[in-house]
XYZ file of C-alpha atoms in Angstrom:
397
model
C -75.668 45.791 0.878
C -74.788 42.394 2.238
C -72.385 41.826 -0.853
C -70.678 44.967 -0.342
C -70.336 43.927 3.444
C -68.615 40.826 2.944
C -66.328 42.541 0.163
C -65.284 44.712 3.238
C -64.835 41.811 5.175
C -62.758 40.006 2.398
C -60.738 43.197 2.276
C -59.999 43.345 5.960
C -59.109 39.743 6.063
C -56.689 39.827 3.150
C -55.144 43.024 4.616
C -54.530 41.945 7.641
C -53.126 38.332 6.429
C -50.698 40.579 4.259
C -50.129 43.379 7.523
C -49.158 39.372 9.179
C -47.172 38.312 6.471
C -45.407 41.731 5.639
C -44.179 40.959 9.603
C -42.813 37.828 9.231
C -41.112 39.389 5.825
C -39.822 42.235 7.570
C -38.284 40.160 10.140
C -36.113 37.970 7.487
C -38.659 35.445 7.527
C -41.801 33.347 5.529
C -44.714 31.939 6.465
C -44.507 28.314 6.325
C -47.262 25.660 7.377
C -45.851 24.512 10.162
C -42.385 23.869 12.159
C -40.640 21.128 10.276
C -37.233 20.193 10.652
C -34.944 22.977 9.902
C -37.433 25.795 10.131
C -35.565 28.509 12.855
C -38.577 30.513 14.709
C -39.108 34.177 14.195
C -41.312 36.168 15.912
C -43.238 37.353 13.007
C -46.941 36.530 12.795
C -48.384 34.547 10.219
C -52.633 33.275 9.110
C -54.330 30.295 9.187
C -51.936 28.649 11.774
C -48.513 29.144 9.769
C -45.255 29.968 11.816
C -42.725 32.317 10.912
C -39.269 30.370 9.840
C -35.626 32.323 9.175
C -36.460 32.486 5.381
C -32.688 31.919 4.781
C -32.962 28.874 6.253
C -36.017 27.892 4.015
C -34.086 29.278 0.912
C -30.888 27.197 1.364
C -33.132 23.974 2.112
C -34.608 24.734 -1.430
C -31.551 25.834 -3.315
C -28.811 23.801 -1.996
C -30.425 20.109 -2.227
C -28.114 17.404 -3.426
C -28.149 17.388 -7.493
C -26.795 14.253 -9.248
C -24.233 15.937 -11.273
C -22.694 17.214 -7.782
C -23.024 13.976 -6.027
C -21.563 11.902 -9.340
C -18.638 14.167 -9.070
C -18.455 12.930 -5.229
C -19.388 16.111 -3.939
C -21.888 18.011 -2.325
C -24.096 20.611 -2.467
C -23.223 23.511 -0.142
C -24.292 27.255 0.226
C -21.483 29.745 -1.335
C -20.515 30.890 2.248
C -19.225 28.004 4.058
C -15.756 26.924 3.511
C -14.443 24.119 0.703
C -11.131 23.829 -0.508
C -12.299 22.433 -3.849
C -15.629 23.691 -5.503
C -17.589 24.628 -8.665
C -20.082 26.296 -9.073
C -22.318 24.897 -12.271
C -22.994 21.499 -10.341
C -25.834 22.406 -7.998
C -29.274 24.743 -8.207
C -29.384 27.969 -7.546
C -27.182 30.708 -7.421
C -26.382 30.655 -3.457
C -24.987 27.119 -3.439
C -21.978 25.520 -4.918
C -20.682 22.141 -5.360
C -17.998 21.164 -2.895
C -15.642 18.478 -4.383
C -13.431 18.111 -1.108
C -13.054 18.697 2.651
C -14.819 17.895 5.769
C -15.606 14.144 5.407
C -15.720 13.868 1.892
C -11.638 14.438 1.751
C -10.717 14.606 5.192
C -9.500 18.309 4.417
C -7.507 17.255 0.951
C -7.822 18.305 -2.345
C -10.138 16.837 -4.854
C -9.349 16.555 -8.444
C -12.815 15.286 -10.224
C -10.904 15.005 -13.148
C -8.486 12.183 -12.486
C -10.247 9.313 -11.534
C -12.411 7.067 -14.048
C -16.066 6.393 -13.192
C -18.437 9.084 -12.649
C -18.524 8.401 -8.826
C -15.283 8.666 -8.145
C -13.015 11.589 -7.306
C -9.314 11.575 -6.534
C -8.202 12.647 -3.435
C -4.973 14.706 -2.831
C -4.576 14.098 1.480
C -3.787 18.181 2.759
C 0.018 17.953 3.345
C 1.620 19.591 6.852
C 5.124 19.853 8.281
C 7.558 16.948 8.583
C 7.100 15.589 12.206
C 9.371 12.354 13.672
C 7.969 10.024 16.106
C 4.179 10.612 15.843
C 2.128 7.100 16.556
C -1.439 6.666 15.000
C -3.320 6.157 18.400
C -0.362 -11.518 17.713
C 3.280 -9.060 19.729
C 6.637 -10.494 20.345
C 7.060 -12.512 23.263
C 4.634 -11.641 26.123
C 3.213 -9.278 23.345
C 0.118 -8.690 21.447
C -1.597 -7.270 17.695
C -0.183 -4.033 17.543
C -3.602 -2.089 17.606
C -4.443 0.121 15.481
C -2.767 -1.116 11.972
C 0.144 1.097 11.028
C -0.001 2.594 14.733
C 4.013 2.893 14.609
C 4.060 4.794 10.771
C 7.768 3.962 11.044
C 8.019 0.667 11.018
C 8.995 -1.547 8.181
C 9.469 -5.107 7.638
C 12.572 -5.682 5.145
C 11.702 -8.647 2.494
C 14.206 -10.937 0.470
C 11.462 -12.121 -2.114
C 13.945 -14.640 -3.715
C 14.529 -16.506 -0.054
C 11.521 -15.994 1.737
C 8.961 -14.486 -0.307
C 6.420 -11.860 0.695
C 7.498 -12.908 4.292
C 9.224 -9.729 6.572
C 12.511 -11.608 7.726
C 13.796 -8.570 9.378
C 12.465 -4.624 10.868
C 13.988 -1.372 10.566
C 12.604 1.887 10.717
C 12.070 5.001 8.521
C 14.461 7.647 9.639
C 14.529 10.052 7.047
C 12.503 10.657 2.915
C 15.293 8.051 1.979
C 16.487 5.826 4.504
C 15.617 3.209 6.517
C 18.054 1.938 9.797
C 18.190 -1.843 10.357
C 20.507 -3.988 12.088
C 23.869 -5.002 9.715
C 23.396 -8.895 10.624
C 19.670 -8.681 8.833
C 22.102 -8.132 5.114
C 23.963 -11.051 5.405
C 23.870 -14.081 3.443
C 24.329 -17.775 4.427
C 27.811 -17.228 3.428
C 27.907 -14.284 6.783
C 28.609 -11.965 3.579
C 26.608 -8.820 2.571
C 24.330 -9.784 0.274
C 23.422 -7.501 -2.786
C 21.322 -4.227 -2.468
C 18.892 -5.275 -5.260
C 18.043 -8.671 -3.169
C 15.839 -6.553 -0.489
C 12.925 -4.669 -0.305
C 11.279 -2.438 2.119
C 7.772 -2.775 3.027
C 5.661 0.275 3.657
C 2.825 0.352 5.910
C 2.242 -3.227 5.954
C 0.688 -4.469 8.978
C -0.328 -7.971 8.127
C 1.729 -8.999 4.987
C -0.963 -12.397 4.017
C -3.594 -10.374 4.370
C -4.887 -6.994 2.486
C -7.220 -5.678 4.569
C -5.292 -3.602 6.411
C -3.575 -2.427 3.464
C -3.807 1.605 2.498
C -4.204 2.227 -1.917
C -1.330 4.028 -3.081
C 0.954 3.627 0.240
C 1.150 0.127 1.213
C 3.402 -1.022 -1.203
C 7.314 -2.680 -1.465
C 10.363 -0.368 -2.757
C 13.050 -1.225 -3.854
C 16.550 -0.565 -2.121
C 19.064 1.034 -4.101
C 21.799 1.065 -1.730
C 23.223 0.506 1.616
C 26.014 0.607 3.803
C 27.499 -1.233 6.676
C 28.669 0.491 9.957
C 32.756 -0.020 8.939
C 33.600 -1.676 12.731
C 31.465 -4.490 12.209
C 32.724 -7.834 11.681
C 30.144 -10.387 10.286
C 32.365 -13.597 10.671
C 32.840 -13.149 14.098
C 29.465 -13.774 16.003
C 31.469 -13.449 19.432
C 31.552 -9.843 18.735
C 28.251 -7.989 17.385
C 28.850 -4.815 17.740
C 28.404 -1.915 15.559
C 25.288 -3.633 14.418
C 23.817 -0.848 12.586
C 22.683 -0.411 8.403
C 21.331 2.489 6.845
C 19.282 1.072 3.662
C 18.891 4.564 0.597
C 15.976 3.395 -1.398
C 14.943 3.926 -4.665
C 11.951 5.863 -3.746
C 12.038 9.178 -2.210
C 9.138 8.338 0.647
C 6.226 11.258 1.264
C 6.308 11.818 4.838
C 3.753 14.368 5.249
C 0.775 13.284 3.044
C -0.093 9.684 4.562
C -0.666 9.188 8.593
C 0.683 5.852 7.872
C 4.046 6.635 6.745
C 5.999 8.903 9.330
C 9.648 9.000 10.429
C 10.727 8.310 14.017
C 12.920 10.634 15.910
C 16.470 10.065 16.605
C 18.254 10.725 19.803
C 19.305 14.480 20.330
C 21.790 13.413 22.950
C 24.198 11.496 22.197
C 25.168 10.822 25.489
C 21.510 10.279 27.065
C 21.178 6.633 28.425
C 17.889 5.157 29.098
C 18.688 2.453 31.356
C 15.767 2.501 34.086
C 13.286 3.507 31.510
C 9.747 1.676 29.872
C 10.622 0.724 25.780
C 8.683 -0.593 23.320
C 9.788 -2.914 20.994
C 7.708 -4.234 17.555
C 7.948 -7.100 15.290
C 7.301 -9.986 13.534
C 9.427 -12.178 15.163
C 8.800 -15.936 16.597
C 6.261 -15.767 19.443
C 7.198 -19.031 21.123
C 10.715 -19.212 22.085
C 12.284 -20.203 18.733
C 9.824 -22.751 18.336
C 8.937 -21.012 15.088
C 4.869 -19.219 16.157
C 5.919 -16.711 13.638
C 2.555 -13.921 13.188
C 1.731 -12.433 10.249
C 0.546 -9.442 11.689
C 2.878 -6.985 13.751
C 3.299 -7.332 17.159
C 4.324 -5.184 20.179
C 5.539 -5.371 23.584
C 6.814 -2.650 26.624
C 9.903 -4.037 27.822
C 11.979 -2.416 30.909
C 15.800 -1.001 29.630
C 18.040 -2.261 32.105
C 21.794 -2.743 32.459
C 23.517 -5.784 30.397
C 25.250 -8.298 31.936
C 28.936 -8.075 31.347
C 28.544 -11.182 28.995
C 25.168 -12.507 27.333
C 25.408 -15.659 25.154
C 29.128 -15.424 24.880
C 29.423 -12.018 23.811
C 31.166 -9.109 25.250
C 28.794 -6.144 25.958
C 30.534 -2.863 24.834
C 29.187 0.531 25.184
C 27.622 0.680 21.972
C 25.140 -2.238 23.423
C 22.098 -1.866 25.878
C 19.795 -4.583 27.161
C 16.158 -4.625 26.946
C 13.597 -7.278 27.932
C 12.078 -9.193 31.469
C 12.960 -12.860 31.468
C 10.303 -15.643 32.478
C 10.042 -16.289 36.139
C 7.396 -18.151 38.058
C 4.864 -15.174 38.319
C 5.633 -13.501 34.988
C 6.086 -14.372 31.440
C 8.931 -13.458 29.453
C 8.566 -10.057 27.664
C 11.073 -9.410 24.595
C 12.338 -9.495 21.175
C 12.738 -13.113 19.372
C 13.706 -14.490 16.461
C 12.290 -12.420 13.120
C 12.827 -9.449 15.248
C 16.323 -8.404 13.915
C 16.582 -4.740 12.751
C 13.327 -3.706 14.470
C 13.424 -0.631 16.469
C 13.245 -0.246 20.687
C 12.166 3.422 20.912
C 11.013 5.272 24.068
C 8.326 7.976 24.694
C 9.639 11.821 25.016
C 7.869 14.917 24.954
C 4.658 13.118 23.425
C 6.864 11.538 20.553
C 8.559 8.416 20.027
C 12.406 8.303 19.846
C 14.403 5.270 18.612
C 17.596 4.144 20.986
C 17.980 0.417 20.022
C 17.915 -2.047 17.271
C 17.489 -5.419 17.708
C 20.264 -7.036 17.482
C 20.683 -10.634 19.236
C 20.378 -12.653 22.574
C 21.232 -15.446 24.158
C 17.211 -16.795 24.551
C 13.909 -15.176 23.676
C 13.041 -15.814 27.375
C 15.732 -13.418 28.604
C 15.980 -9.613 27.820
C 17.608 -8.882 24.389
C 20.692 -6.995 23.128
C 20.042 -3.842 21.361
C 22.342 -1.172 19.236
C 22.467 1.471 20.910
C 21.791 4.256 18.413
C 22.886 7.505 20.331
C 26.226 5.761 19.708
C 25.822 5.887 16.382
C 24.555 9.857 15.467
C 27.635 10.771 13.922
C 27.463 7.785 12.137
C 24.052 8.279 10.484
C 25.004 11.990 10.226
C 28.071 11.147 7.661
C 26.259 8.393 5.836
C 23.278 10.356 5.232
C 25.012 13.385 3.364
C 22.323 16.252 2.257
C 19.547 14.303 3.922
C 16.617 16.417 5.612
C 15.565 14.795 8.784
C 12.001 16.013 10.386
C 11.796 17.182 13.943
């Protein structure tokens, strides 16, 4: 009698633990020991002190755990319904999960090719592209200026090299204007003869913030190309260094540049007015130029420096200023420090802030001291110009 009790007894218990269970089931749920990390309540009741957890939640922590051929790949495992651009699906455990080979932070949203890379850790990563934009920044300087901060914050600016005269040092700026050219000052080509030298002495360099060091440097974009050719604005006249105007090159290179892959490597925006001026307005004006008043503090990293656009002088260091010219700069004074472009600085671009992008309207170009504002190009003269010398060229907007 008292063995067939406490078989009832036995019964009741184990149908009521399955009547608890069966609840927890039926509520998309299972029973687990107790709340750890990543268990999502139910309602459901459950013996012995158990909780109810989301049993999709305890599924997914079981199926989708990181597997070594996944994570050699440089993926992860993921469950089948969240987003990856890249995946396969024989990498990871369990039918429900999937091996994601790129997006999020493993590819910042790019395109992984597992394939084309050699090491079994490593995975090559194709950026996502997007439209063509001009004048976008990635959020030590002249004179008065400082480390341009972050590296590569201005995409478009380049430092021009002549390897065989000064060696991996940037003697000159310019600025990316287009997949294929590059707009520098006409001076910044001449030899010691005041002739152009030839198109296969220079060299453009890409997204190089600090050219003696590599930290900063970006695989696969930070690099030197080659110029192919370029052309001299017709007006100017080198010999005659009382003159100075139409101080304006357009460098073609041999290397068609990807403007839409790499953060680092962007266009500016050129005027859209050609008869816009800017006098009264803040600038900003970058470089590698002499720090110290031609007393030869040259950086090697890029520098930077807001300068107020103001009015020339009728005359500055001899030369006439003509309307293709605009001043830029704040001299030294008792309270304040000079602020301005210097020696090195040649070809660099003074660009202004409109509409949330950056639009170039100078060029360095010369000046009578570093510790007085500078003479500039002024490129809204010169659309037309770039227009005609730039024939089938696709600028970005």
């Amino acid at each position: 009698m008292k063995a067939h009790l406490l078989l009832v007894i036995m019964a009741l218990s184990a149908s009521l633990a399955m009547a608890q269970t069966s609840e927890c089931a039926s509520r998309g749920g299972a029973c687990r020991a107790s709340a750890k990390k990543g268990c999502v309540r139910l309602q459901g009741k459950c013996e012995n002190d158990q909780v109810c957890c989301q049993k999709a939640d305890r599924l997914e922590k079981r199926e989708c755990r990181q597997k070594r051929r996944c994570t050699n790949q440089g993926g992860k495992c993921i469950p089948q319904e969240e987003s990856c651009l890249k995946a396969r699906d024989d990498l990871c455990k369990g039918a429900s999960c999937k091996c994601c080979l790129g997006g999020g932070e493993l590819c910042a949203d790019g395109t992984v090719l597992s394939d084309e890379c050699e090491g079994a850790k490593c995975a090559c990563c194709i950026p996502k592209t997007g439209p063509c934009e001009c004048g976008v920044a990635n959020d030590v300087r002249i004179i008065g200026g400082e480390e341009i901060s972050p590296p590569n914050k201005y995409p478009w600016f380049i430092g021009l090299l002549q390897p065989e005269i000064f060696g991996n040092e940037f003697f000159c700026g310019g600025s990316i204007i287009s997949p294929n050219y590059v707009l520098t000052a006409a001076h910044c080509l001449l030899g010691d003869d005041s002739l152009p030298s030839k198109a296969k002495k220079f060299q453009v360099g890409i997204a190089n913030h600090n050219f003696n060091s590599e930290d900063d440097d970006i695989p696969g974009v930070t690099r030197a190309v080659d110029v192919k050719s370029y052309v001299i604005h017709e007006d100017y006249v080198p010999q005659d260094f009382n003159d100075n105007n139409n101080d304006i090159a357009l460098l073609l290179l041999k290397e068609t540049l990807d403007l839409t892959s790499y953060p680092q490597v962007r266009p500016v925006c050129l005027p859209s007015d050609p008869n816009r001026r800017y006098e009264g307005q803040k600038g900003t004006v970058v470089g590698w130029g002499d720090t110290k008043d031609g007393k030869g503090a040259y950086p090697d990293a890029a520098r930077e420096v807001d300068v107020p656009i103001k009015d020339c002088k009728r005359k500055v260091a001899g030369v006439t200023i003509t309307p293709q010219m605009m001043c830029a700069g704040r001299k030294k004074s008792k309270n304040k420090g000079a602020k301005g472009a210097c020696f090195g600085d040649s070809g660099g671009p003074l660009f202004v802030k409109e509409g949330g992008k950056y639009t170039q309207v100078g060029i360095v170009s010369f000046g009578g001291s570093c510790l007085k504002p500078a003479v500039f190009a002024r490129v809204s003269e010169f659309l037309t110009w770039i227009s005609d010398n730039t024939p089938g060229e696709t600028f970005c907007q």
